[in-house]
Coordinates of C-alpha atoms in Angstrom, one line a residue:
M234 CA 6.2 11.8 -15.7
H235 CA 4.2 12.8 -12.6
E236 CA 4.3 16.5 -13.7
L237 CA 3.3 15.6 -17.2
V238 CA 0.3 13.6 -16.0
K239 CA -0.8 16.3 -13.5
D240 CA -0.5 19.0 -16.2
Y241 CA -2.5 16.9 -18.7
Y242 CA -5.3 15.9 -16.4
G243 CA -5.3 19.1 -14.3
K244 CA -4.8 21.8 -16.9
Q245 CA -4.8 20.5 -20.5
L246 CA -8.1 18.7 -20.2
S247 CA -11.2 20.6 -19.2
G248 CA -13.7 17.8 -19.8
T249 CA -14.2 14.3 -21.1
A250 CA -14.6 15.5 -24.7
D251 CA -11.0 16.7 -24.7
L252 CA -9.6 13.2 -24.7
K253 CA -8.1 12.3 -28.1
T254 CA -8.5 8.5 -27.8
S255 CA -10.8 6.0 -25.9
A256 CA -7.8 4.2 -24.4
C257 CA -8.5 5.4 -20.8
C258 CA -11.4 3.1 -20.5
D259 CA -12.2 -0.3 -19.1
A260 CA -13.0 -3.2 -21.3
S261 CA -16.8 -3.0 -21.2
S262 CA -19.5 -0.4 -21.3
V263 CA -21.5 0.3 -18.1
P264 CA -24.1 -2.4 -17.5
G265 CA -27.7 -1.3 -17.2
W266 CA -28.0 -2.0 -13.5
L267 CA -25.1 0.3 -12.7
K268 CA -26.4 3.3 -14.7
P269 CA -28.8 4.5 -11.9
L270 CA -25.7 4.8 -9.7
L271 CA -24.2 7.3 -12.1
A272 CA -27.5 9.2 -12.4
R273 CA -27.1 10.2 -8.7
I274 CA -23.6 11.7 -9.1
H275 CA -23.1 15.4 -9.4
P276 CA -22.8 16.7 -13.0
E277 CA -19.4 18.4 -12.4
V278 CA -17.9 15.1 -11.2
L279 CA -19.1 13.3 -14.3
E280 CA -17.9 16.1 -16.6
R281 CA -14.4 16.1 -15.2
Y282 CA -14.1 12.3 -15.3
Y283 CA -11.6 11.1 -18.0
G284 CA -12.7 7.6 -18.7
C285 CA -15.6 5.4 -19.5
G286 CA -17.1 2.2 -18.2
L287 CA -17.0 1.4 -14.5
V288 CA -14.8 -1.0 -12.6
A289 CA -17.3 -2.5 -10.2
P290 CA -16.7 -6.1 -9.0
P291 CA -19.7 -7.7 -7.3
L292 CA -20.3 -8.1 -3.6
L293 CA -19.0 -4.8 -2.2
A294 CA -21.7 -4.3 0.4
G295 CA -20.0 -3.5 3.7
C296 CA -16.5 -3.6 2.1
R297 CA -13.7 -1.2 2.5
V298 CA -12.6 -0.2 -1.0
L299 CA -9.6 1.8 -2.3
D300 CA -9.7 3.5 -5.7
L301 CA -6.3 4.3 -7.2
G302 CA -6.2 7.4 -9.3
S303 CA -9.7 8.4 -8.3
G304 CA -9.7 11.7 -10.3
S305 CA -12.9 13.7 -9.9
G306 CA -14.4 11.0 -7.8
R307 CA -16.9 9.5 -10.2
D308 CA -16.0 5.8 -9.5
V309 CA -15.6 6.5 -5.7
Y310 CA -19.2 7.9 -5.5
A311 CA -20.5 5.0 -7.6
L312 CA -18.7 2.4 -5.5
A313 CA -19.9 4.2 -2.3
Q314 CA -23.4 3.3 -3.2
L315 CA -22.5 -0.4 -3.7
A316 CA -20.5 -0.5 -0.4
G317 CA -23.4 1.0 1.4
A318 CA -23.6 2.9 4.7
A319 CA -21.6 0.2 6.4
G320 CA -18.8 0.3 3.9
E321 CA -16.2 2.9 3.0
V322 CA -14.5 4.0 -0.2
V323 CA -11.2 5.8 -0.2
G324 CA -9.9 7.6 -3.3
V325 CA -6.2 8.5 -3.9
D326 CA -5.1 10.9 -6.6
M327 CA -2.1 13.2 -7.2
T328 CA -3.9 16.0 -9.2
D329 CA -5.1 18.9 -7.1
E330 CA -7.6 20.1 -9.6
Q331 CA -9.3 16.7 -9.7
L332 CA -9.3 16.3 -6.0
A333 CA -10.9 19.7 -5.5
V334 CA -13.8 18.6 -7.7
A335 CA -14.2 15.4 -5.7
Q336 CA -14.0 17.0 -2.3
R337 CA -16.5 19.8 -2.8
H338 CA -19.3 17.5 -3.6
R339 CA -19.0 15.1 -0.6
E340 CA -22.0 16.5 1.2
H341 CA -24.1 16.5 -1.9
H342 CA -23.6 12.8 -2.4
R343 CA -24.1 11.9 1.3
V344 CA -27.6 13.5 1.1
A345 CA -28.3 12.0 -2.4
F346 CA -27.4 8.5 -1.1
G347 CA -29.4 8.9 2.1
Y348 CA -26.5 8.1 4.4
E349 CA -26.3 9.5 8.0
R350 CA -22.5 9.7 7.7
D351 CA -20.2 10.3 4.7
N352 CA -18.7 7.0 3.6
V353 CA -16.0 8.4 1.3
R354 CA -12.5 9.9 1.8
F355 CA -10.1 11.5 -0.7
L356 CA -6.3 11.5 -0.2
H357 CA -3.7 13.4 -2.1
G358 CA -0.9 10.9 -2.9
Y359 CA 0.9 8.9 -5.5
I360 CA -0.2 5.3 -6.2
E361 CA 3.4 4.0 -6.3
R362 CA 3.9 5.5 -2.8
L363 CA 0.9 4.1 -0.9
D364 CA 3.1 3.4 2.1
E365 CA 3.3 7.2 2.7
L366 CA -0.4 7.5 3.2
D367 CA -2.4 7.0 6.4
L368 CA -3.6 3.6 5.3
A369 CA -3.1 0.5 7.5
P370 CA -1.6 -2.7 5.9
G371 CA -4.2 -5.4 5.3
S372 CA -7.1 -3.1 5.7
F373 CA -8.9 -3.2 2.4
D374 CA -11.3 -5.9 1.0
V375 CA -11.1 -4.7 -2.6
I376 CA -8.8 -2.2 -4.5
V377 CA -9.9 -0.9 -7.9
S378 CA -8.3 1.2 -10.6
N379 CA -9.7 2.5 -13.9
C380 CA -6.9 2.9 -16.4
V381 CA -4.4 4.6 -14.1
V382 CA -1.6 2.1 -13.4
N383 CA -0.2 2.7 -16.9
L384 CA 0.3 6.3 -15.9
S385 CA 2.6 5.3 -13.1
P386 CA 6.4 5.4 -13.7
D387 CA 6.9 2.6 -11.2
K388 CA 4.3 -0.1 -11.8
E389 CA 6.1 -2.7 -9.7
A390 CA 5.8 -0.4 -6.6
V391 CA 2.1 0.1 -7.3
L392 CA 1.5 -3.7 -7.2
R393 CA 3.6 -4.2 -4.1
G394 CA 1.7 -1.4 -2.4
V395 CA -1.7 -2.9 -3.4
H396 CA -0.6 -6.3 -2.0
R397 CA 0.4 -4.7 1.3
L398 CA -2.9 -3.0 1.7
L399 CA -5.2 -5.9 0.8
K400 CA -6.6 -8.2 3.5
P401 CA -5.9 -11.9 3.0
G402 CA -8.4 -13.1 0.4
G403 CA -8.7 -9.5 -0.8
E404 CA -8.8 -8.6 -4.5
F405 CA -7.3 -6.0 -6.8
Y406 CA -9.9 -5.6 -9.6
F407 CA -8.7 -3.1 -12.3
S408 CA -8.8 -2.2 -15.9
D409 CA -5.8 -0.8 -17.8
V410 CA -4.1 -0.6 -21.2
Y411 CA -1.5 -3.2 -22.3
A412 CA 0.7 -3.5 -25.4
D413 CA 1.4 -6.5 -27.5
R414 CA 5.2 -5.8 -27.2
R415 CA 7.5 -3.5 -25.2
V416 CA 6.7 0.1 -26.0
P417 CA 9.6 1.9 -27.7
E418 CA 11.1 5.0 -26.2
S419 CA 9.6 7.3 -28.9
V420 CA 6.1 6.3 -27.7
K421 CA 7.0 6.4 -24.0
N422 CA 8.4 9.9 -24.3
D423 CA 5.5 11.3 -26.4
P424 CA 3.6 13.5 -23.9
V425 CA 0.2 13.1 -25.6
L426 CA 0.5 9.4 -26.0
Y427 CA 1.5 9.1 -22.4
G428 CA -1.4 11.2 -21.2
E429 CA -3.8 9.2 -23.3
C430 CA -2.7 6.0 -21.5
L431 CA -0.7 4.5 -24.4
G432 CA 2.9 5.6 -23.8
G433 CA 3.0 4.0 -20.3
A434 CA 1.3 0.8 -21.3
L435 CA 3.0 -2.4 -20.1
Y436 CA 3.8 -5.3 -22.4
W437 CA 1.2 -7.8 -21.2
N438 CA 3.7 -10.5 -20.4
D439 CA 5.9 -8.1 -18.4
F440 CA 2.8 -7.2 -16.4
L441 CA 2.2 -10.9 -15.5
G442 CA 5.8 -11.2 -14.3
L443 CA 5.5 -8.0 -12.1
A444 CA 2.2 -9.2 -10.6
R445 CA 3.7 -12.5 -9.6
Q446 CA 6.8 -10.8 -8.1
A447 CA 4.5 -8.6 -6.0
G448 CA 2.8 -11.7 -4.6
F449 CA -0.2 -12.2 -6.9
R450 CA 0.7 -15.7 -8.1
D451 CA -2.1 -16.3 -10.5
P452 CA -3.4 -13.2 -12.3
R453 CA -6.7 -13.7 -14.0
L454 CA -7.9 -11.9 -17.2
V455 CA -11.6 -11.1 -16.9
E456 CA -12.2 -9.4 -20.3
D457 CA -10.3 -7.5 -23.0
R458 CA -10.8 -5.6 -26.3
P459 CA -8.4 -4.2 -28.9
L460 CA -7.9 -0.4 -28.9
L461 CA -7.8 1.4 -32.2
V462 CA -5.9 4.7 -32.4
T463 CA -7.9 6.5 -35.1
D464 CA -6.6 10.0 -34.6
P465 CA -4.7 10.7 -37.9
E466 CA -2.0 12.6 -36.0
L467 CA -1.5 10.1 -33.2
A468 CA -1.8 6.8 -35.1
P469 CA 1.6 7.1 -36.9
R470 CA 3.3 8.0 -33.6
T471 CA 2.4 4.6 -32.0
A472 CA 5.2 2.9 -33.9
G473 CA 3.2 -0.2 -34.9
V474 CA 2.4 -1.2 -31.3
N475 CA -1.0 -2.8 -30.8
F476 CA -2.8 -1.8 -27.6
H477 CA -5.6 -3.6 -25.6
S478 CA -7.9 -2.5 -22.8
A479 CA -8.1 -5.3 -20.3
T480 CA -9.6 -6.0 -16.9
Y481 CA -7.6 -8.3 -14.5
R482 CA -8.4 -9.6 -11.0
L483 CA -5.6 -10.4 -8.6
F484 CA -6.3 -12.2 -5.4
K485 CA -4.1 -11.9 -2.3
L486 CA -3.9 -15.6 -1.4
D487 CA -0.7 -17.2 0.0
G488 CA -1.6 -20.7 -1.1
L489 CA -1.8 -20.1 -4.8
E490 CA 0.5 -22.1 -7.0
S491 CA 2.4 -21.1 -10.1
D492 CA 0.4 -23.4 -12.3
C493 CA -3.1 -24.8 -12.3
E494 CA -2.9 -28.1 -10.4
D495 CA -5.6 -30.7 -10.3
Y496 CA -6.8 -32.0 -6.9
G497 CA -10.1 -33.5 -8.1
Q498 CA -12.1 -30.5 -6.8
A499 CA -15.3 -28.9 -8.0
V500 CA -17.7 -26.1 -7.0
V501 CA -21.4 -25.5 -7.4
Y502 CA -22.5 -21.9 -7.8
R503 CA -25.7 -21.1 -5.8
G504 CA -26.8 -18.4 -8.2
S505 CA -27.0 -16.0 -5.2
I506 CA -24.8 -13.1 -6.3
P507 CA -27.0 -10.1 -7.2
Q508 CA -27.2 -9.4 -11.0
H509 CA -25.5 -12.8 -11.6
A510 CA -28.4 -15.3 -11.0
Q511 CA -27.7 -17.5 -14.1
A512 CA -23.9 -17.7 -14.0
F513 CA -20.9 -16.1 -12.3
V514 CA -17.9 -15.1 -14.5
L515 CA -14.7 -15.4 -12.4
D516 CA -12.5 -14.7 -15.4
K517 CA -12.3 -15.2 -19.2
H518 CA -12.0 -18.9 -18.9
H519 CA -14.4 -19.6 -16.0
R520 CA -18.1 -19.0 -16.5
I521 CA -19.7 -21.0 -13.8
E522 CA -23.4 -21.8 -14.3
A523 CA -25.7 -21.9 -11.3
G524 CA -26.5 -25.3 -10.0
R525 CA -24.0 -27.2 -12.1
V526 CA -21.0 -29.1 -10.8
F527 CA -18.0 -27.3 -12.2
P528 CA -14.5 -28.9 -12.0
V529 CA -11.8 -26.4 -11.0
C530 CA -8.1 -26.4 -10.3
G531 CA -6.6 -25.8 -6.9
N532 CA -6.0 -22.1 -7.5
T533 CA -9.6 -21.4 -8.6
F534 CA -10.9 -23.5 -5.6
R535 CA -8.9 -21.2 -3.3
M536 CA -10.0 -18.0 -5.0
L537 CA -13.6 -18.9 -4.5
K538 CA -13.3 -20.5 -1.1
E539 CA -10.9 -18.1 0.6
S540 CA -12.5 -14.8 -0.6
R541 CA -15.7 -12.8 -0.1
L542 CA -17.2 -15.1 -2.9
A543 CA -17.2 -18.2 -0.6
P544 CA -20.8 -17.9 0.8
H545 CA -22.2 -18.2 -2.8
F546 CA -20.6 -21.6 -3.6
D547 CA -20.7 -25.2 -2.4
F548 CA -17.2 -26.8 -2.4
I549 CA -16.4 -30.4 -3.3
G550 CA -13.1 -31.9 -2.4
D551 CA -9.9 -30.8 -0.6
F552 CA -6.1 -30.9 -1.2
S553 CA -5.4 -34.4 0.1
R554 CA -4.7 -35.9 -3.3
H555 CA -2.9 -34.5 -6.4
Y556 CA -3.6 -35.6 -10.0
G557 CA -1.0 -33.5 -11.8
L558 CA -1.7 -30.5 -14.0
F559 CA -5.3 -29.4 -14.5
E560 CA -6.4 -30.4 -18.0
G561 CA -6.8 -27.5 -20.3
C562 CA -4.7 -25.1 -18.4
G563 CA -2.3 -24.5 -21.3
K564 CA 0.5 -26.8 -20.1
A565 CA 0.9 -30.6 -20.2
L566 CA 3.3 -33.4 -19.2
P567 CA 6.5 -32.7 -21.2
F568 CA 7.4 -36.4 -21.4
N569 CA 6.3 -39.1 -23.9
V570 CA 3.5 -41.1 -22.4
N571 CA 3.1 -44.1 -24.7
A572 CA 4.8 -47.4 -24.6
D573 CA 6.8 -46.7 -27.7
A574 CA 8.4 -43.6 -26.2
N575 CA 11.7 -45.3 -25.6
A576 CA 12.2 -45.7 -29.3
G577 CA 12.5 -42.0 -29.6
A578 CA 14.8 -41.6 -26.6
G579 CA 17.4 -39.0 -27.1
N580 CA 15.9 -37.4 -30.2
G581 CA 14.6 -34.4 -28.2
T582 CA 11.0 -34.9 -29.2
S583 CA 8.1 -34.9 -26.9
S584 CA 4.3 -35.3 -27.1
G585 CA 3.8 -32.7 -24.4
D586 CA 2.4 -29.2 -24.9
E587 CA 4.7 -26.6 -23.3
S588 CA 2.6 -23.6 -24.2
C589 CA 1.7 -21.0 -21.6
G590 CA -1.8 -20.4 -20.4
C591 CA -4.3 -20.5 -17.6
C592 CA -7.1 -23.0 -16.9

């Protein structure tokens, strides 16, 4: 699959317009405040970029950032402006033609950004073999990827490598394509569908399992949207599989639990994150308004308190007392809780909700 992808992105495509679908895209369009960053990027870099949107989590100033599958370098050069002169952004890609575009415009961007030193680097490598690169374990604050993990033949190795390179409290913030079921071999082996980020898409529930095995105990879905394959030639070849573009954030935190547990904790957002004065969205289920006491489970408490987000929150409570599962997390006590429960003993019924979910 490596050779297929390198051929597709290095030789078959000559520009963004050559893509046959919009699958290689994050879940949202570029926010207005990010557009000036793109305006300072060299036109050739933009033209040879094969995606849309921009994977840009907040609070990157001074951070060390790694971009997996950096391609022509568009996202690297955008993130370099957010990381600032004190930060660094490293791009990894396996396609020589793409890397050549990114490399030859480094000085152009250093001057355009007004930096005394170049704050970007590009490495030739494979995202499932990050341990082969000159990258120190635990050396990155944030790792990003824009619709590239699906192109890897060994996604478990990608996640393990990311976990190894992140600092404690670091974050993998990335968009990708997911399927509503396991993709059949006919779709996986279709070179165009694979190159268009559909053939290699993971079944979403398999992704959650792989993430947890790699050490990311509580994956958080930030946003998502369905993908429509409208190309009349490609649509019948998808075999009825439904695809979604989704952005996840995975925190490297040793103390996270498998479920959302209630310790009576809460946070208050200070409204101090740039571009997020009114509210901060941690994930699809946590929109935390500024100045308001917001009850959270233990995992959410840790994600906020033990990451670069901590200075922007006030924290209420600790882990000294446990109250069971956090209400609304998608699971519940599986046992009968009323006084008449004994009457139904042995009938296999329960008033609990055993559905899966996240708080």
